[in-house]
Amino acid sequence: MVRRYTNKSASRREILTGAASLAGAALAASTAEAETPTSNLPPGVPEWQQQPGAEVMSPPYGQPSPFEAGVIRRERTGGSPYPTRQAAVSLTPLQDLHGIITPNGLHYERHHGGVPAIDPAQHRLIIHGLVDRPMIFTMADILRFPATSRLHFLECSGNTQNWGKPDAALTVQDTHGLLSCCEWTGVPLKTVLDAVGVRDEARWMLAEGADSAAMTRSIPIEKAFDDALLAYAQNGERLRPEQGYPLRLLLPGYEGNTSVKWLRRLKLGEAPWQTREETSKYSWIMPDGSVRQFNFVMEAKSVITSPSGGQKLAEPGFHEISGVAWSGHGKVTRVEVSTDGGGAWSDAALQEPVLPKCLTRFRLPWRWPGGPALLSSRATDETGAVQPSREALLKQRDARSYYHYNAIQNWQVAADGAVTNAG
Ligand SMILES: Nc1nc2c(c(=O)[nH]1)N[C@H]1C(S)=C(S)[C@@H](COP(=O)(O)O)O[C@H]1N2
Ligand SMILES: [Mo]
């Protein structure tokens, strides 16, 4: 059903609330077009141009158009459900995003114990262990340090569960939605560690969150002194509660799990602490059955977001193939695209800016001749690492693997233009 702004007696507020309440209004363009009165089409002057628009600050914190109400985070379809809604995930709608930035309200979520409601005035960060001056910082203290802003992706190491037989119904939100990219602002962790004086014997750092899961990870000291951030802002505003408000650790390029949210404690020590997230979880099963711990860096990876699963090409002819590529090792240097299932590859254009440990948008013009096509993308990063095929990845891991799936993603285009997940 298409709601039209025809009730001239209704107040602006009523109209806005009415529009906003369109339940999950994923308005199919074709339906909207079919019902558009010709008076709203050129050369007519459309209804919305015939009276002044909404007042400023309605609402004071801006919202997307009600017609974009279908662009939302979703839970994972397919696969095993999470046991509770506190220990769960929500996925970024990659198919609906443009460029490389994830709007804050669409950043994926992964919580092990729900989102704590933290009063920043009462929040503290303690730094102790092998340091000269153990200290407790308020948020005001953290905000006094010189700050920096950097664009980085964050990817959960559980992103993309294509280890088994592909589920054709999955969208790119399902397969790759545990991936987001923001401009993060905060204090370089090195600055704060220099203030407390880290002792020479310190080799590892424990990071603990103030959530009910007290999520805790051991981080190599080299990373702490390299590009780690104590982040308090994302895309220009303070962190969202679900991203770790008021303070999170941000470890660029590392698996998302190590970027501890609601950060309350850093402890310097000589050896890793062997917490739950680095023993029973987040380790790899190797082909010989052995287990490999501390697999921090997210490898070169890419995915075509348009056209992608669940979309439909309306007709043969021009279609831009577009997607995102990233690597935790640095910059993406190349993205190749194939439309025939890996027979021939063409170089896609990399859209500036191309930044280290950040999403890179790629684009390739394509003329769909009609008939079946298999669309794939393959990223290369500045270390020369090339995104592997699924076959090649499976040779390097045990079949029971779960984390760090970075193989090439394929989308099947059917003769009628319908696009499905081919794994
Ligand atoms: N304290 C705390 N930090 C956490 C988590 C958590 O549950 N608690 N989840 C981790 C995981 S598994 C990931 S992938 C990222 C997700 O960050 P996001 O929710 O901001 O996307 O945060 C990490 N940091
Ligand atoms: Mo994660």
PDB file of N, CA and C and ligand atoms in Angstrom, residues 110 156-157 257 282, ligand 2:
ATOM      1  N   ARG A 110      27.538  -7.190  17.601  1.00  0.00           N
ATOM      2  CA  ARG A 110      27.816  -8.505  18.164  1.00  0.00           C
ATOM      3  C   ARG A 110      28.003  -8.316  19.663  1.00  0.00           C
ATOM      4  N   CYS A 156      33.620  -9.068  12.087  1.00  0.00           N
ATOM      5  CA  CYS A 156      33.581 -10.191  13.023  1.00  0.00           C
ATOM      6  C   CYS A 156      34.239 -11.376  12.343  1.00  0.00           C
ATOM      7  N   SER A 157      35.053 -12.116  13.100  1.00  0.00           N
ATOM      8  CA  SER A 157      35.742 -13.255  12.484  1.00  0.00           C
ATOM      9  C   SER A 157      34.767 -14.385  12.161  1.00  0.00           C
ATOM     10  N   ASN A 257      36.369  -9.227  17.409  1.00  0.00           N
ATOM     11  CA  ASN A 257      36.270  -9.642  18.800  1.00  0.00           C
ATOM     12  C   ASN A 257      37.291  -8.960  19.712  1.00  0.00           C
ATOM     13  N   TYR A 282      37.279 -18.597  18.920  1.00  0.00           N
ATOM     14  CA  TYR A 282      38.178 -17.782  18.098  1.00  0.00           C
ATOM     15  C   TYR A 282      39.503 -18.453  17.754  1.00  0.00           C
TER      16      TYR A 282
HETATM   17 MO    MO B   2      32.847 -11.189  16.541  1.00  0.00          MO
END
